[in-house]
Tab-separated table of N, CA, C and O in Angstrom:
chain	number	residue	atom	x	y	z
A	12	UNK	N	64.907	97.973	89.627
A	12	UNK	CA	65.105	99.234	88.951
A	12	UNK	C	66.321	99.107	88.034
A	12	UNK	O	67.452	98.767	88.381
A	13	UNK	N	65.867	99.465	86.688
A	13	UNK	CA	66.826	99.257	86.094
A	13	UNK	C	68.324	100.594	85.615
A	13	UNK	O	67.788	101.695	85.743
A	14	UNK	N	69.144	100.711	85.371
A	14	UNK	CA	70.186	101.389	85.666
A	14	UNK	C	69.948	102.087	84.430
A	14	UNK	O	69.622	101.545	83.373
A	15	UNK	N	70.203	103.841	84.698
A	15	UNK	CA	70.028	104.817	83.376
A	15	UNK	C	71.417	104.594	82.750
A	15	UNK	O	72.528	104.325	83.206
A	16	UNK	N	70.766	104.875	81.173
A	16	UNK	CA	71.759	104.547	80.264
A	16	UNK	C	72.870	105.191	79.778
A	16	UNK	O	73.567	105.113	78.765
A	17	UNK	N	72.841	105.878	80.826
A	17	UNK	CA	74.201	107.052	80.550
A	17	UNK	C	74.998	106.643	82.002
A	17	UNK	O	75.720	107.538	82.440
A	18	UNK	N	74.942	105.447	82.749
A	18	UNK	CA	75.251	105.951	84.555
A	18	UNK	C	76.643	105.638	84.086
A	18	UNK	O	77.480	106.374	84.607
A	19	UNK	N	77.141	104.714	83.213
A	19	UNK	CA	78.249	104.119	83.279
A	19	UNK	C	79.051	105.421	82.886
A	19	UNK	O	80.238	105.344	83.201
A	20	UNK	N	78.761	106.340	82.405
A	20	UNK	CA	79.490	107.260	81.459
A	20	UNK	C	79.766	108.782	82.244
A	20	UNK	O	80.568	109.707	82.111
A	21	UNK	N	78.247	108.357	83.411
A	21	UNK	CA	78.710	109.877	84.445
A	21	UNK	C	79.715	109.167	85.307
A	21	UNK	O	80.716	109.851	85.515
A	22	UNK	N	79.717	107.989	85.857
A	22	UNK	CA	80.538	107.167	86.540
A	22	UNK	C	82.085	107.634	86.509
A	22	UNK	O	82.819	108.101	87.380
A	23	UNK	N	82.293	107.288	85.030
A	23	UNK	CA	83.362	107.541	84.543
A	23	UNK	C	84.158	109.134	84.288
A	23	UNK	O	85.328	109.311	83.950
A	24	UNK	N	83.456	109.834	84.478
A	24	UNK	CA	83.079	110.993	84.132
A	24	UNK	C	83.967	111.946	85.741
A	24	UNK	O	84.961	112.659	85.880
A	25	UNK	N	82.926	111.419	86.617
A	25	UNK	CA	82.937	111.694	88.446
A	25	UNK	C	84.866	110.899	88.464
A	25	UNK	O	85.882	111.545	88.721
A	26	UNK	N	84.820	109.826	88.211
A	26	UNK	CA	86.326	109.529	88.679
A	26	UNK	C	87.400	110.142	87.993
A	26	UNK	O	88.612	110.145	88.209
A	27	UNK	N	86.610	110.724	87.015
A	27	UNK	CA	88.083	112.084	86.032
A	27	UNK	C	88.350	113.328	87.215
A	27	UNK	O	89.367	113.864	87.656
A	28	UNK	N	87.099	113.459	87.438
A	28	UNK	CA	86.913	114.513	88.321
A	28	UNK	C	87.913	114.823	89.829
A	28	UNK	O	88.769	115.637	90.175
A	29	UNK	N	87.019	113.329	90.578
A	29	UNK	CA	87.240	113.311	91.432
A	29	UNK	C	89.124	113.212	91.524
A	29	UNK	O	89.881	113.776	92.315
A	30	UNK	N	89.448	112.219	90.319
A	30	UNK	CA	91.256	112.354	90.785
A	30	UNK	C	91.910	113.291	89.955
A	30	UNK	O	93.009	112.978	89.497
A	31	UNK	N	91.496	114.208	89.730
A	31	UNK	CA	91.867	115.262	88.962
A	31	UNK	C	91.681	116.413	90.055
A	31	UNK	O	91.868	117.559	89.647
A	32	UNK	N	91.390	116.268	91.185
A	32	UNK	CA	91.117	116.978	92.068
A	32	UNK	C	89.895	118.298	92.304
A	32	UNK	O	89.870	119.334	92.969
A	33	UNK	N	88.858	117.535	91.271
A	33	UNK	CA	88.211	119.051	90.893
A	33	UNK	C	86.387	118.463	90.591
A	33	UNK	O	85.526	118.642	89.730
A	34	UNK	N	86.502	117.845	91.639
A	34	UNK	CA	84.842	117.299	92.361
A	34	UNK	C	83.920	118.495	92.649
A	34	UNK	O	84.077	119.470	93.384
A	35	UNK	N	82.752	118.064	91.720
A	35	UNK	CA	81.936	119.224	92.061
A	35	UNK	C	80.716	118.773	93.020
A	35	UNK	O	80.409	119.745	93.711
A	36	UNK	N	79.961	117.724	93.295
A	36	UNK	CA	79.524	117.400	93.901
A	36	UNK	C	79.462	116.416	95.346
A	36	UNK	O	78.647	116.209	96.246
A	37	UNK	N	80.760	115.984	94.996
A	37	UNK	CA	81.390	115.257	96.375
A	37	UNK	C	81.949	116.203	97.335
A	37	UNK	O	81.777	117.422	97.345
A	38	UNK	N	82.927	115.203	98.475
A	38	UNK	CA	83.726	115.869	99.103
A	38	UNK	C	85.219	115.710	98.567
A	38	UNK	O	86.173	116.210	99.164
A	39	UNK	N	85.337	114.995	97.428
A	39	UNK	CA	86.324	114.857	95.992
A	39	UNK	C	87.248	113.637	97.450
A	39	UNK	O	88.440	113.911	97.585
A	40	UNK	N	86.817	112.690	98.202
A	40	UNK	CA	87.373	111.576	99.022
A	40	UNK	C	87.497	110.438	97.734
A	40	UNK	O	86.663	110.136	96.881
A	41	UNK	N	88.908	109.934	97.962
A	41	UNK	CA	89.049	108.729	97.205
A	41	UNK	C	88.182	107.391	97.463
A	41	UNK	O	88.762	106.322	97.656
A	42	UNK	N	86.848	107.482	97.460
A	42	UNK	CA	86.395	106.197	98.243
A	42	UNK	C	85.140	106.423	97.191
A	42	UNK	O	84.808	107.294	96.387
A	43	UNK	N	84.537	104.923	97.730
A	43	UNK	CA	83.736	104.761	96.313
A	43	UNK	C	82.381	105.643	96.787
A	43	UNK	O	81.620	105.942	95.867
A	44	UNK	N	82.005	106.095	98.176
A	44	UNK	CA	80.896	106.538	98.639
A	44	UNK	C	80.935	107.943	97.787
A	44	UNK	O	79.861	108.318	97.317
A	45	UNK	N	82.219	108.820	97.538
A	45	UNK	CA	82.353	110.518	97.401
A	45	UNK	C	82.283	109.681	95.558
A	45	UNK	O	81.278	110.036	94.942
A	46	UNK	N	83.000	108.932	94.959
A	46	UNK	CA	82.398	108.519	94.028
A	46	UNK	C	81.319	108.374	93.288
A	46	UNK	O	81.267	108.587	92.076
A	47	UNK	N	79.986	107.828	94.327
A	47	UNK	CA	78.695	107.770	93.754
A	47	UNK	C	77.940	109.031	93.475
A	47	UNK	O	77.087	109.413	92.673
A	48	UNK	N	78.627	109.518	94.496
A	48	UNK	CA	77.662	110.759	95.323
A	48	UNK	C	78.125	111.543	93.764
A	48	UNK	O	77.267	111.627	92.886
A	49	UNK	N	79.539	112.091	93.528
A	49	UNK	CA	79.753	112.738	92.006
A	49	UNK	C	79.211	112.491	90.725
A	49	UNK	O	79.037	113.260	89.780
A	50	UNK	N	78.885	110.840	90.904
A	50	UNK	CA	78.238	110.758	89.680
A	50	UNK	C	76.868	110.908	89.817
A	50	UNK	O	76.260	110.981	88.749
A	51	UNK	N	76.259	110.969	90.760
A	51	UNK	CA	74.858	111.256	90.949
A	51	UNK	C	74.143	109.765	90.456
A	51	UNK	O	73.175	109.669	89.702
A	52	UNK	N	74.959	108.544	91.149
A	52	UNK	CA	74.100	107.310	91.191
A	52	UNK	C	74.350	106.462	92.900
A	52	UNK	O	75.318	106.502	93.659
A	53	UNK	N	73.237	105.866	92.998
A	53	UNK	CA	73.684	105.058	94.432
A	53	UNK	C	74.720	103.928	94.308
A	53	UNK	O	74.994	103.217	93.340
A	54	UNK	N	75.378	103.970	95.949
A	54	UNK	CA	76.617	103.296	96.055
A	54	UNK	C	76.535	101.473	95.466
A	54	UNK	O	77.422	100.774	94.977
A	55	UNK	N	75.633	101.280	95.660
A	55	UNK	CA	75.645	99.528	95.114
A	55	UNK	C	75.206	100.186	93.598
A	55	UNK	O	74.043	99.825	93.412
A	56	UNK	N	75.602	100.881	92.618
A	56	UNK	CA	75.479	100.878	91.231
A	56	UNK	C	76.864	100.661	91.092
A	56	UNK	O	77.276	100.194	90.030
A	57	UNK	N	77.729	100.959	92.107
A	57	UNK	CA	79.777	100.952	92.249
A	57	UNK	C	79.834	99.062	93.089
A	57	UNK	O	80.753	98.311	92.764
A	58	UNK	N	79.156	98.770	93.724
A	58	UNK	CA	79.182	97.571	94.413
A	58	UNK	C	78.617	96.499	93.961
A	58	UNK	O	78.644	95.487	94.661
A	59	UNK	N	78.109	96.492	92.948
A	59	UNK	CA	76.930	95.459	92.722
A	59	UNK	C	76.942	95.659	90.425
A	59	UNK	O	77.409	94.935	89.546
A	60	UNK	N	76.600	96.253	90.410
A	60	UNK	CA	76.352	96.730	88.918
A	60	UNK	C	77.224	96.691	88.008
A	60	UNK	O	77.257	96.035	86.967
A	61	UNK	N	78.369	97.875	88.710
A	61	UNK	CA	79.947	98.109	87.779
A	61	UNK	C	80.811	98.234	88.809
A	61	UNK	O	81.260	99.131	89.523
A	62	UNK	N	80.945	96.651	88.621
A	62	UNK	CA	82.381	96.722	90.025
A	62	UNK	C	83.496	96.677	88.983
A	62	UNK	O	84.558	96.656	89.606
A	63	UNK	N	83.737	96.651	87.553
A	63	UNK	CA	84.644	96.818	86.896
A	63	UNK	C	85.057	98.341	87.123
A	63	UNK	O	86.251	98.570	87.312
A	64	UNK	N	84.085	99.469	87.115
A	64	UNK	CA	84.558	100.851	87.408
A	64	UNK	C	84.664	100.978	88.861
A	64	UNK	O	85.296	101.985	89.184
A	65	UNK	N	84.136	100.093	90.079
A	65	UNK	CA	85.048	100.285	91.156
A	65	UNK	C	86.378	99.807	91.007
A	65	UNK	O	87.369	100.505	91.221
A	66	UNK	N	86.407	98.516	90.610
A	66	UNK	CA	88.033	98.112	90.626
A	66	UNK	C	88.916	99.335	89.643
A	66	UNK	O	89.803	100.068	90.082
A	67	UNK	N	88.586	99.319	88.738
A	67	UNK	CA	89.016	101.000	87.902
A	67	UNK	C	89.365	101.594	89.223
A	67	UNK	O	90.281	101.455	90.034
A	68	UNK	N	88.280	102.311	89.124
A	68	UNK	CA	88.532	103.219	90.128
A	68	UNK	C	89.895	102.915	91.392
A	68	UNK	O	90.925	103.553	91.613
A	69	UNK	N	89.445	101.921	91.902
A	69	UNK	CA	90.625	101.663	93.165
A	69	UNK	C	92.379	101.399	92.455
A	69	UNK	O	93.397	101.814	93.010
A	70	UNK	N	92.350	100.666	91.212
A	70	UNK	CA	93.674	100.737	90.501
A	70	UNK	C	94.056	101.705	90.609
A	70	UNK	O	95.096	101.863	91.249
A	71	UNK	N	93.197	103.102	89.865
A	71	UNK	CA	93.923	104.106	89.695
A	71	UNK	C	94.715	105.041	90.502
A	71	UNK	O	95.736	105.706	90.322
A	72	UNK	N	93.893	104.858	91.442
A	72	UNK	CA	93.885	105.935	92.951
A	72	UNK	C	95.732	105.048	93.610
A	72	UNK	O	96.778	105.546	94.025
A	73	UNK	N	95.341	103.815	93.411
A	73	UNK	CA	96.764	103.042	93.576
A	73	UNK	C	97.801	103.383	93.113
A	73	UNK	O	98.848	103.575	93.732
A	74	UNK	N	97.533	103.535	91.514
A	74	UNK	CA	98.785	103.940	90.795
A	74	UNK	C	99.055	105.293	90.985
A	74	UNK	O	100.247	105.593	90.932
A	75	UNK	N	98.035	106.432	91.251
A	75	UNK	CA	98.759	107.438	91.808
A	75	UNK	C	99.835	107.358	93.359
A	75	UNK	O	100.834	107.991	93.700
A	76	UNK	N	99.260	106.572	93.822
A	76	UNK	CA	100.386	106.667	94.934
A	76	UNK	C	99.203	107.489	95.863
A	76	UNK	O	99.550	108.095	96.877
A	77	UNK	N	98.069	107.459	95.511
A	77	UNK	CA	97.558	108.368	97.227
A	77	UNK	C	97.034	106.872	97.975
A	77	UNK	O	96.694	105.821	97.431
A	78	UNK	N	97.120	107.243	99.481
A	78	UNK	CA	96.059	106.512	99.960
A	78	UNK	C	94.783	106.817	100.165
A	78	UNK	O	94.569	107.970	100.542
A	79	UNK	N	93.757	106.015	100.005
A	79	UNK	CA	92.077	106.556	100.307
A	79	UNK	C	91.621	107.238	101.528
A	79	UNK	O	91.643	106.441	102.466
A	80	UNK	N	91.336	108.065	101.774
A	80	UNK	CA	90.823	109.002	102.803
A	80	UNK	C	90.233	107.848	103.923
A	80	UNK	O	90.419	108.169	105.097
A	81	UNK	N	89.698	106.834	103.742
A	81	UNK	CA	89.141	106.057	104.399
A	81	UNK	C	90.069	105.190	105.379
A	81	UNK	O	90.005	104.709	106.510
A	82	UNK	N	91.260	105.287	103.957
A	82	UNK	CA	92.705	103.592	104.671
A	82	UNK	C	93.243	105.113	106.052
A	82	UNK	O	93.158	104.987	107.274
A	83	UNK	N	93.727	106.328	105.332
A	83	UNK	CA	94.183	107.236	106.230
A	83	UNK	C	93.717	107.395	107.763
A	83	UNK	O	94.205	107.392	108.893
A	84	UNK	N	92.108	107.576	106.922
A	84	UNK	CA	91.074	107.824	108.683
A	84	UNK	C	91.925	106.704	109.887
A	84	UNK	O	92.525	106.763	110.960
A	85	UNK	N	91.419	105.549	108.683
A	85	UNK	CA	92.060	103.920	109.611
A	85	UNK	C	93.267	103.983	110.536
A	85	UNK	O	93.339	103.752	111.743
A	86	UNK	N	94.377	104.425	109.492
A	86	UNK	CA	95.575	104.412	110.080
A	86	UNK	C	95.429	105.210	111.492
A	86	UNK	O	95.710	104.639	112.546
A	87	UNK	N	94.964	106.599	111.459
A	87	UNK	CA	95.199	107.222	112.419
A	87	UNK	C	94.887	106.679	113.594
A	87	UNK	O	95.479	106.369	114.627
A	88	UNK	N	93.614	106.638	113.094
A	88	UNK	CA	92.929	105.357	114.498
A	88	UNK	C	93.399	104.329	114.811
A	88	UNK	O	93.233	104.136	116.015
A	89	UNK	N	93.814	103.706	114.420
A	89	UNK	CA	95.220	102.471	114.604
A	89	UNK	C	96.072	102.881	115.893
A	89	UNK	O	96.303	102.366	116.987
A	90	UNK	N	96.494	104.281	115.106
A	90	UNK	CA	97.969	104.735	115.660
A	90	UNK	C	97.668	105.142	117.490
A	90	UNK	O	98.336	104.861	118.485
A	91	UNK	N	95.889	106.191	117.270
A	91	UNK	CA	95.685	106.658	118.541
A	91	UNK	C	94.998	105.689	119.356
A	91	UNK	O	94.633	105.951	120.502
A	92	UNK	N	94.805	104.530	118.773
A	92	UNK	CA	93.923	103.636	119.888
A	92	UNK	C	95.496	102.386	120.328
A	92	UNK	O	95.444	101.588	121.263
A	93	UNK	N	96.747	102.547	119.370
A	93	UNK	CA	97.567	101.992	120.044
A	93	UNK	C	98.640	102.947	121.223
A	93	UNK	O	99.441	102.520	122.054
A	94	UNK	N	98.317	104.123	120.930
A	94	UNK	CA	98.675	104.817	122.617
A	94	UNK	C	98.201	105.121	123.392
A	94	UNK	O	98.532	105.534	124.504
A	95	UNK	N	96.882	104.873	122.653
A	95	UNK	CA	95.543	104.410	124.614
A	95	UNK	C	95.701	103.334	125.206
A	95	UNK	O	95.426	103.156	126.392
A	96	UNK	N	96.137	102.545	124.486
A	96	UNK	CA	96.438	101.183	124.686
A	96	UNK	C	97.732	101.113	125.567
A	96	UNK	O	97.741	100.588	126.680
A	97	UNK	N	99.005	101.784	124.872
A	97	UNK	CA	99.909	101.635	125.799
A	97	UNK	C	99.881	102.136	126.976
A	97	UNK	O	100.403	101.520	127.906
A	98	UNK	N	99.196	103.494	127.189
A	98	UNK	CA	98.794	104.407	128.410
A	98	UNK	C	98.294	103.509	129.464
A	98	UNK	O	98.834	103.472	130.570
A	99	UNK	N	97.165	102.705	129.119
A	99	UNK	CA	96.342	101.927	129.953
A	99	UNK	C	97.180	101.143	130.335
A	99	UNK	O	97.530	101.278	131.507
A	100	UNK	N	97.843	100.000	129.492
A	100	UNK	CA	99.053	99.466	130.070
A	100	UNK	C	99.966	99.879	131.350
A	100	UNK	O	100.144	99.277	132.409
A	101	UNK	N	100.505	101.173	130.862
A	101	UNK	CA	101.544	101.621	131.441
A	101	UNK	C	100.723	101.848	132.986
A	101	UNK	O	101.249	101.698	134.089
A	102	UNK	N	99.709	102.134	132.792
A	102	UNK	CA	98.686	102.972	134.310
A	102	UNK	C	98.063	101.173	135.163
A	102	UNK	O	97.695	100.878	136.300
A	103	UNK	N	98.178	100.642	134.294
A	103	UNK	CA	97.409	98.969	134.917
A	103	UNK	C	99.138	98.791	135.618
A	103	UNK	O	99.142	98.990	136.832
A	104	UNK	N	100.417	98.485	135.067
A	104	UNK	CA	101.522	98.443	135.726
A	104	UNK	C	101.594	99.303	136.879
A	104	UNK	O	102.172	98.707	137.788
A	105	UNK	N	101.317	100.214	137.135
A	105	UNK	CA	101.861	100.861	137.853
A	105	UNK	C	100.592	100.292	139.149
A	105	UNK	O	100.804	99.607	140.149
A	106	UNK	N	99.286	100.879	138.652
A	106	UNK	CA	98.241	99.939	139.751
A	106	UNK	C	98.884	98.668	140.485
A	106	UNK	O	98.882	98.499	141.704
A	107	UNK	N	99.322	97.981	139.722
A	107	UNK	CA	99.562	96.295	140.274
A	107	UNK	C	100.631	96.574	140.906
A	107	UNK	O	100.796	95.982	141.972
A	108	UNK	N	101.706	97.578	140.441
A	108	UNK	CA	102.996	97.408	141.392
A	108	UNK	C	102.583	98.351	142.682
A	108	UNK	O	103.256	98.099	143.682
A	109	UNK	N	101.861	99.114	142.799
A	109	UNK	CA	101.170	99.747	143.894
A	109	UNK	C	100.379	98.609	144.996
A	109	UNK	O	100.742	98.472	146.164
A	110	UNK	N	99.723	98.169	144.633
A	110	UNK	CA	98.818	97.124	144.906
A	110	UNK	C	99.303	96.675	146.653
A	110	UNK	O	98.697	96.943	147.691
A	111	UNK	N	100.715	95.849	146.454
A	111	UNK	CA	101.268	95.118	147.314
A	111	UNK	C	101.706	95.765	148.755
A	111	UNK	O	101.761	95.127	149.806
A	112	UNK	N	102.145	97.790	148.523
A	112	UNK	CA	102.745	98.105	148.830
A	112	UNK	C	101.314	98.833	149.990
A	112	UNK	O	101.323	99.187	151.169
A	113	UNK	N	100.481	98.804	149.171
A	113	UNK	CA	98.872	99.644	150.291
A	113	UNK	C	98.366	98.517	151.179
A	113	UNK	O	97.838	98.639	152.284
A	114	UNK	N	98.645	97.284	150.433
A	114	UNK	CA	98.102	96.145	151.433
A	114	UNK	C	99.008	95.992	152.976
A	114	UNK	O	98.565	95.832	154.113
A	115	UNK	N	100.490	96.118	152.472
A	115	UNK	CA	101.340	96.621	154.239
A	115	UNK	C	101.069	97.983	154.634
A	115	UNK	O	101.406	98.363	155.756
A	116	UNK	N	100.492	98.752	153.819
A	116	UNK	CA	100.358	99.756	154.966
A	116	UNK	C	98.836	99.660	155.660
A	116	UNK	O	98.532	100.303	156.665
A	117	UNK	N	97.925	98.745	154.953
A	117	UNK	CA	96.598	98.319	155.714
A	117	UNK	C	96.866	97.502	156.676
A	117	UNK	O	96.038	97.519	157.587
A	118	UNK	N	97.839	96.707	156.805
A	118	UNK	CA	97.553	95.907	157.158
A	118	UNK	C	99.035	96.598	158.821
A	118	UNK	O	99.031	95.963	159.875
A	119	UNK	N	99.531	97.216	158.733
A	119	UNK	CA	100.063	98.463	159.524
A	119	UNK	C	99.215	99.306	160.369
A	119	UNK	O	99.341	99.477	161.581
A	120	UNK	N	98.535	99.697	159.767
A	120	UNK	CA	97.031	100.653	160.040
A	120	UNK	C	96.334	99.807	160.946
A	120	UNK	O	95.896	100.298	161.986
A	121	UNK	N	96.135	98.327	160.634
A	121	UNK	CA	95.183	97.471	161.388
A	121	UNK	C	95.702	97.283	162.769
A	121	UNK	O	95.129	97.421	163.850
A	122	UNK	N	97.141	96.873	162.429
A	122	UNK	CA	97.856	96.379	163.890
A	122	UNK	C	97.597	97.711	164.749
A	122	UNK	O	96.809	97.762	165.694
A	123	UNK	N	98.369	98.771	164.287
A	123	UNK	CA	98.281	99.555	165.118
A	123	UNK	C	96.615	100.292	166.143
A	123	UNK	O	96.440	100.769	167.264
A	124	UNK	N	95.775	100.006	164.997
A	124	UNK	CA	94.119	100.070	165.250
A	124	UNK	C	94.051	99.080	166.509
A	124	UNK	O	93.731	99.584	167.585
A	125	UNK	N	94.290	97.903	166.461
A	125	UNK	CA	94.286	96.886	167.656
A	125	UNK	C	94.774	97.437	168.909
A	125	UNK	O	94.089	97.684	169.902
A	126	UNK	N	96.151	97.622	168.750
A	126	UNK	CA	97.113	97.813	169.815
A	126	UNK	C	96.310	98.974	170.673
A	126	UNK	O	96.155	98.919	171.893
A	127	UNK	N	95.617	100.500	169.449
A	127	UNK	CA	95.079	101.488	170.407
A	127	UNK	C	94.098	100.899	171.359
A	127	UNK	O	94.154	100.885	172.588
A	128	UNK	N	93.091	100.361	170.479
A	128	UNK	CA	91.934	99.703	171.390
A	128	UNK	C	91.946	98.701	172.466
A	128	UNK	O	91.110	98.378	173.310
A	129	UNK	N	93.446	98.199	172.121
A	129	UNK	CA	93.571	97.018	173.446
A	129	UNK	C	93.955	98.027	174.817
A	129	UNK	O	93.747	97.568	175.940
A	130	UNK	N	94.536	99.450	174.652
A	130	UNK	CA	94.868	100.517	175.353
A	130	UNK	C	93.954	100.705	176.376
A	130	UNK	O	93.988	100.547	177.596
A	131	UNK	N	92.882	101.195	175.336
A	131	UNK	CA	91.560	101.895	175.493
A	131	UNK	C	90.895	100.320	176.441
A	131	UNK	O	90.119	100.610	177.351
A	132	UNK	N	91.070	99.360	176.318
A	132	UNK	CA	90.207	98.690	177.261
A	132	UNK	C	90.955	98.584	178.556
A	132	UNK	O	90.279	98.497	179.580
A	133	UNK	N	92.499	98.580	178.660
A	133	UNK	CA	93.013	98.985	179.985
A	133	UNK	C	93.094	99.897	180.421
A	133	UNK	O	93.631	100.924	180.007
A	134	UNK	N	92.375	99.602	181.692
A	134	UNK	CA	92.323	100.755	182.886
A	134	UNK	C	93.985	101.901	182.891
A	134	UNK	O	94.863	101.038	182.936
A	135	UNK	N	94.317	102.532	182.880
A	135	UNK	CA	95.653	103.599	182.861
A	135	UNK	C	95.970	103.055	184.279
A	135	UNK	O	95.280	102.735	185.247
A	136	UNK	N	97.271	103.080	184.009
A	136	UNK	CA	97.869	103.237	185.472
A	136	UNK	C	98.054	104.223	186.479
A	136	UNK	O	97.800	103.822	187.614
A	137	UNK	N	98.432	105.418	186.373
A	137	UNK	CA	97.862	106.679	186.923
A	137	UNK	C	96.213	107.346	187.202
A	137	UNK	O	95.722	108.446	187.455
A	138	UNK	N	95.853	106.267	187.032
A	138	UNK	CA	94.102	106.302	187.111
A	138	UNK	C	93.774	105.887	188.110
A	138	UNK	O	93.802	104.656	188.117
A	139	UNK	N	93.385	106.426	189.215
A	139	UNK	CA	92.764	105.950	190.113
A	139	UNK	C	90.909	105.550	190.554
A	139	UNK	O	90.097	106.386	190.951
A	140	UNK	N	90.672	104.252	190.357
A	140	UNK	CA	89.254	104.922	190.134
A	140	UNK	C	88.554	105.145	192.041
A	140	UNK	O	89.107	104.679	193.038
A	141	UNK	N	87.322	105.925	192.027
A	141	UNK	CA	86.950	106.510	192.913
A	141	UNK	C	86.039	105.524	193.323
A	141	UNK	O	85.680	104.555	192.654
A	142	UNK	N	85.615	105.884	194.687
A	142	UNK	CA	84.496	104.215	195.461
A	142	UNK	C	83.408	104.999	195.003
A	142	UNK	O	83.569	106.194	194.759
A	143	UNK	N	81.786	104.159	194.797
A	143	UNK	CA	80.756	105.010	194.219
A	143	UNK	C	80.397	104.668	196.244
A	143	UNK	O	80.590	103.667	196.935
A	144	UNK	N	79.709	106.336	196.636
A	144	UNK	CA	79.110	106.380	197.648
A	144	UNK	C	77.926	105.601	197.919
A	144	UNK	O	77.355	105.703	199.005
């Protein structure tokens, strides 16, 4: 399929738009997807066709100084999957230093489990047992 002869020009058109803040058909996102979508062509016409107006495009958004809605998303997720990360950490430390301290009290629990039952198999001393008639 060959590319309409105006795409390069709505292309250009959508990225006035879009960094001008005043997207009418996108969600006006610095990324090349809210890009296509404004100019009303598919994303490999920005990937494949006129990667000179993607690279355009990504210079500019640079030289303003924003970051892309996409690098942002990233970051955040970065940020919150590195304090799940430390959480888990911090909760695996504390497991392992626990660890050592349940095994003496099992192993407390056991002795004393023995000692009752060795009880329980001696006859009491105040027990007298009775003759069977």
């Amino acid at each position: 399929m060959s590319p309409a002869p105006d795409e390069r020009d709505r292309i250009k058109a959508a990225m006035d738009r879009i960094l001008n803040g005043a997207a009418e058909h996108s969600n006006g996102a610095l990324t090349i997807v809210a890009l296509a979508q404004e100019a009303h062509v598919p994303r490999n016409a920005l990937t494949q066709r006129h990667l000179d107006l993607k690279n355009e495009f990504y210079e500019r958004v640079k030289e303003r100084g924003a970051t892309p809605d996409a690098e942002a998303r990233l970051r955040a997720t970065i940020v919150k999957l590195k304090k799940t990360i430390a959480n888990k950490n911090e909760e695996l430390d504390q497991l392992r230093a626990d660890v050592p301290a349940l095994v003496r009290v099992v192993n407390q629990l056991t002795l004393e489990n023995q000692q009752l039952r060795s009880r329980l198999d001696q006859p009491a001393a105040n027990v007298i047992p009775l003759r069977a008639r």
